[in-house]
Amino acid sequence: MNTQNIRTIVENANNITDFQRKVYLALLDVPCGKTISYKELGERIGCPNPRAIGQALKRNPFSPFVPCHRVISSNGNIGGFFGKTDVKAKAKKLELLQKEGVILK
DNA sequence: TGAATAATGGCCT
DNA sequence: AGGCCATTATTCA
């Protein structure tokens, strides 16, 4: 299961809205070992408000398929993971990012 | 159809 | 540094 297949799945996914599809595609466009902020994603897909991005990612039907853990806040905060903003979720995301080779504070 | 929610960001105090 | 407001998409009733 590589990113290419994931992209195909997202493009063929008809159970999601166009907005979510854009978000997922933009997220897949992010190279491994790199992170992106909600605002950056919004700018790429043309969403003026990053809150909608969080909604789309939180309700993402492709939890493990789309690297939602690669999305972080612009404030230096890790944001959330799997619909939770608890420190546990943050630690999990941090671990995943570290595994990808992302170095953050 | 309408109201409430949310994994944010930016501005003000 | 802390707190509050603004704006959008999704979901539930």
PDB file of C-alpha atoms (C1' of nucleotides) in Angstrom:
ATOM      1  CA  MET A   1       0.000   0.000   0.000  1.00  0.00           C
ATOM      2  CA  ASN A   2       1.835   3.047  -1.181  1.00  0.00           C
ATOM      3  CA  THR A   3       0.877   6.638  -1.584  1.00  0.00           C
ATOM      4  CA  GLN A   4      -0.040   6.086  -5.221  1.00  0.00           C
ATOM      5  CA  ASN A   5      -2.691   3.576  -4.285  1.00  0.00           C
ATOM      6  CA  ILE A   6      -3.981   5.837  -1.569  1.00  0.00           C
ATOM      7  CA  ARG A   7      -4.341   8.646  -4.063  1.00  0.00           C
ATOM      8  CA  THR A   8      -6.353   6.367  -6.332  1.00  0.00           C
ATOM      9  CA  ILE A   9      -8.584   5.344  -3.456  1.00  0.00           C
ATOM     10  CA  VAL A  10      -9.242   8.963  -2.558  1.00  0.00           C
ATOM     11  CA  GLU A  11      -9.960   9.876  -6.158  1.00  0.00           C
ATOM     12  CA  ASN A  12     -12.354   6.961  -6.486  1.00  0.00           C
ATOM     13  CA  ALA A  13     -13.950   7.578  -3.113  1.00  0.00           C
ATOM     14  CA  ASN A  14     -17.492   8.727  -3.766  1.00  0.00           C
ATOM     15  CA  ASN A  15     -18.602   8.584  -0.140  1.00  0.00           C
ATOM     16  CA  ILE A  16     -16.786  11.788   0.681  1.00  0.00           C
ATOM     17  CA  THR A  17     -17.294  15.379  -0.373  1.00  0.00           C
ATOM     18  CA  ASP A  18     -15.144  17.278  -2.810  1.00  0.00           C
ATOM     19  CA  PHE A  19     -13.676  19.300   0.014  1.00  0.00           C
ATOM     20  CA  GLN A  20     -12.387  16.251   1.836  1.00  0.00           C
ATOM     21  CA  ARG A  21     -10.996  14.853  -1.407  1.00  0.00           C
ATOM     22  CA  LYS A  22      -9.039  18.069  -1.912  1.00  0.00           C
ATOM     23  CA  VAL A  23      -7.716  17.949   1.617  1.00  0.00           C
ATOM     24  CA  TYR A  24      -6.577  14.356   1.289  1.00  0.00           C
ATOM     25  CA  LEU A  25      -4.956  14.962  -2.065  1.00  0.00           C
ATOM     26  CA  ALA A  26      -3.108  17.978  -0.722  1.00  0.00           C
ATOM     27  CA  LEU A  27      -2.011  15.945   2.262  1.00  0.00           C
ATOM     28  CA  LEU A  28      -0.723  13.161   0.050  1.00  0.00           C
ATOM     29  CA  ASP A  29       1.137  15.789  -1.902  1.00  0.00           C
ATOM     30  CA  VAL A  30       3.255  16.388   1.188  1.00  0.00           C
ATOM     31  CA  PRO A  31       6.481  14.357   0.961  1.00  0.00           C
ATOM     32  CA  CYS A  32       7.379  11.857   3.669  1.00  0.00           C
ATOM     33  CA  GLY A  33       9.371  13.349   6.481  1.00  0.00           C
ATOM     34  CA  LYS A  34       7.729  16.733   6.099  1.00  0.00           C
ATOM     35  CA  THR A  35       4.886  18.380   7.951  1.00  0.00           C
ATOM     36  CA  ILE A  36       2.271  20.923   6.925  1.00  0.00           C
ATOM     37  CA  SER A  37       0.037  23.236   8.872  1.00  0.00           C
ATOM     38  CA  TYR A  38      -3.724  23.482   8.584  1.00  0.00           C
ATOM     39  CA  LYS A  39      -3.398  26.949   7.210  1.00  0.00           C
ATOM     40  CA  GLU A  40      -0.970  25.790   4.513  1.00  0.00           C
ATOM     41  CA  LEU A  41      -3.367  23.050   3.493  1.00  0.00           C
ATOM     42  CA  GLY A  42      -6.192  25.561   3.402  1.00  0.00           C
ATOM     43  CA  GLU A  43      -4.177  27.825   1.177  1.00  0.00           C
ATOM     44  CA  ARG A  44      -3.430  24.941  -1.185  1.00  0.00           C
ATOM     45  CA  ILE A  45      -7.048  23.913  -1.531  1.00  0.00           C
ATOM     46  CA  GLY A  46      -8.410  27.428  -1.197  1.00  0.00           C
ATOM     47  CA  CYS A  47     -10.010  27.212   2.220  1.00  0.00           C
ATOM     48  CA  PRO A  48      -9.922  30.569   4.035  1.00  0.00           C
ATOM     49  CA  ASN A  49     -10.509  28.963   7.402  1.00  0.00           C
ATOM     50  CA  PRO A  50      -8.341  26.123   8.743  1.00  0.00           C
ATOM     51  CA  ARG A  51     -11.112  24.916  11.030  1.00  0.00           C
ATOM     52  CA  ALA A  52     -12.808  23.201   8.144  1.00  0.00           C
ATOM     53  CA  ILE A  53      -9.543  21.385   7.482  1.00  0.00           C
ATOM     54  CA  GLY A  54      -9.540  20.004  10.977  1.00  0.00           C
ATOM     55  CA  GLN A  55     -13.122  18.854  10.526  1.00  0.00           C
ATOM     56  CA  ALA A  56     -12.328  17.070   7.298  1.00  0.00           C
ATOM     57  CA  LEU A  57      -9.281  15.420   8.817  1.00  0.00           C
ATOM     58  CA  LYS A  58     -11.033  14.492  12.016  1.00  0.00           C
ATOM     59  CA  ARG A  59     -13.931  12.923  10.134  1.00  0.00           C
ATOM     60  CA  ASN A  60     -11.583  11.387   7.607  1.00  0.00           C
ATOM     61  CA  PRO A  61     -12.796   7.905   6.622  1.00  0.00           C
ATOM     62  CA  PHE A  62      -9.225   7.052   5.637  1.00  0.00           C
ATOM     63  CA  SER A  63      -7.648   7.327   9.070  1.00  0.00           C
ATOM     64  CA  PRO A  64      -4.553   5.212   8.406  1.00  0.00           C
ATOM     65  CA  PHE A  65      -4.613   5.756   4.661  1.00  0.00           C
ATOM     66  CA  VAL A  66      -4.100   9.488   4.724  1.00  0.00           C
ATOM     67  CA  PRO A  67      -1.136  10.747   6.793  1.00  0.00           C
ATOM     68  CA  CYS A  68      -3.303  12.984   8.937  1.00  0.00           C
ATOM     69  CA  HIS A  69      -0.528  12.911  11.522  1.00  0.00           C
ATOM     70  CA  ARG A  70       1.566  14.963   9.137  1.00  0.00           C
ATOM     71  CA  VAL A  71      -0.690  17.942   9.679  1.00  0.00           C
ATOM     72  CA  ILE A  72       0.191  20.200  12.583  1.00  0.00           C
ATOM     73  CA  SER A  73      -0.714  23.654  13.812  1.00  0.00           C
ATOM     74  CA  SER A  74       1.054  26.813  12.779  1.00  0.00           C
ATOM     75  CA  ASN A  75       1.405  27.840  16.378  1.00  0.00           C
ATOM     76  CA  GLY A  76       3.960  25.131  17.039  1.00  0.00           C
ATOM     77  CA  ASN A  77       1.278  22.962  18.591  1.00  0.00           C
ATOM     78  CA  ILE A  78       1.001  19.386  17.455  1.00  0.00           C
ATOM     79  CA  GLY A  79      -2.737  19.829  17.087  1.00  0.00           C
ATOM     80  CA  GLY A  80      -4.760  16.666  17.542  1.00  0.00           C
ATOM     81  CA  PHE A  81      -4.950  13.103  16.397  1.00  0.00           C
ATOM     82  CA  PHE A  82      -7.872  10.746  15.840  1.00  0.00           C
ATOM     83  CA  GLY A  83     -10.300  13.330  17.100  1.00  0.00           C
ATOM     84  CA  LYS A  84      -8.455  13.984  20.326  1.00  0.00           C
ATOM     85  CA  THR A  85      -6.265  16.813  21.479  1.00  0.00           C
ATOM     86  CA  ASP A  86      -5.030  14.996  24.542  1.00  0.00           C
ATOM     87  CA  VAL A  87      -1.373  14.788  25.316  1.00  0.00           C
ATOM     88  CA  LYS A  88      -1.552  11.069  24.547  1.00  0.00           C
ATOM     89  CA  ALA A  89      -2.644  11.726  20.978  1.00  0.00           C
ATOM     90  CA  LYS A  90       0.038  14.352  20.640  1.00  0.00           C
ATOM     91  CA  ALA A  91       2.669  11.918  21.837  1.00  0.00           C
ATOM     92  CA  LYS A  92       1.423   9.326  19.353  1.00  0.00           C
ATOM     93  CA  LYS A  93       1.621  11.781  16.500  1.00  0.00           C
ATOM     94  CA  LEU A  94       5.044  12.874  17.627  1.00  0.00           C
ATOM     95  CA  GLU A  95       6.158   9.268  17.625  1.00  0.00           C
ATOM     96  CA  LEU A  96       4.818   8.754  14.115  1.00  0.00           C
ATOM     97  CA  LEU A  97       6.513  11.903  12.914  1.00  0.00           C
ATOM     98  CA  GLN A  98       9.772  10.856  14.490  1.00  0.00           C
ATOM     99  CA  LYS A  99       9.501   7.514  12.726  1.00  0.00           C
ATOM    100  CA  GLU A 100       9.093   9.378   9.460  1.00  0.00           C
ATOM    101  CA  GLY A 101      12.213  11.296  10.254  1.00  0.00           C
ATOM    102  CA  VAL A 102      10.591  14.582  11.151  1.00  0.00           C
ATOM    103  CA  ILE A 103      12.427  16.525  13.782  1.00  0.00           C
ATOM    104  CA  LEU A 104      10.326  18.956  15.752  1.00  0.00           C
ATOM    105  CA  LYS A 105      10.267  20.438  19.167  1.00  0.00           C
TER     106      LYS A 105
ATOM    107  C1'  DT B   1     -33.824  23.258   7.350  1.00  0.00           C
ATOM    108  C1'  DG B   2     -31.529  24.829  11.460  1.00  0.00           C
ATOM    109  C1'  DA B   3     -28.309  24.608  15.245  1.00  0.00           C
ATOM    110  C1'  DA B   4     -24.110  22.794  17.320  1.00  0.00           C
ATOM    111  C1'  DT B   5     -19.475  21.153  16.921  1.00  0.00           C
ATOM    112  C1'  DA B   6     -14.249  21.355  15.964  1.00  0.00           C
ATOM    113  C1'  DA B   7      -7.540  18.308  15.229  1.00  0.00           C
ATOM    114  C1'  DT B   8      -7.162  26.662  14.103  1.00  0.00           C
ATOM    115  C1'  DG B   9      -5.475  31.162  13.403  1.00  0.00           C
ATOM    116  C1'  DG B  10      -5.082  35.849  14.304  1.00  0.00           C
ATOM    117  C1'  DC B  11      -5.928  40.036  16.845  1.00  0.00           C
ATOM    118  C1'  DC B  12      -6.590  42.443  21.120  1.00  0.00           C
ATOM    119  C1'  DT B  13      -5.679  43.356  26.049  1.00  0.00           C
TER     120       DT B  13
ATOM    121  C1'  DA C   1       1.365  35.635  27.999  1.00  0.00           C
ATOM    122  C1'  DG C   2      -3.491  34.977  28.145  1.00  0.00           C
ATOM    123  C1'  DG C   3      -8.051  35.478  26.334  1.00  0.00           C
ATOM    124  C1'  DC C   4     -11.479  36.323  22.876  1.00  0.00           C
ATOM    125  C1'  DC C   5     -13.382  36.586  18.275  1.00  0.00           C
ATOM    126  C1'  DA C   6     -13.858  35.345  13.365  1.00  0.00           C
ATOM    127  C1'  DT C   7     -15.049  31.916   9.505  1.00  0.00           C
ATOM    128  C1'  DT C   8     -15.981  27.350   7.185  1.00  0.00           C
ATOM    129  C1'  DA C   9     -17.409  22.342   6.536  1.00  0.00           C
ATOM    130  C1'  DT C  10     -19.565  18.403   8.596  1.00  0.00           C
ATOM    131  C1'  DT C  11     -22.947  16.129  11.435  1.00  0.00           C
ATOM    132  C1'  DC C  12     -26.991  15.592  14.340  1.00  0.00           C
ATOM    133  C1'  DA C  13     -31.879  16.576  15.544  1.00  0.00           C
TER     134       DA C  13
END
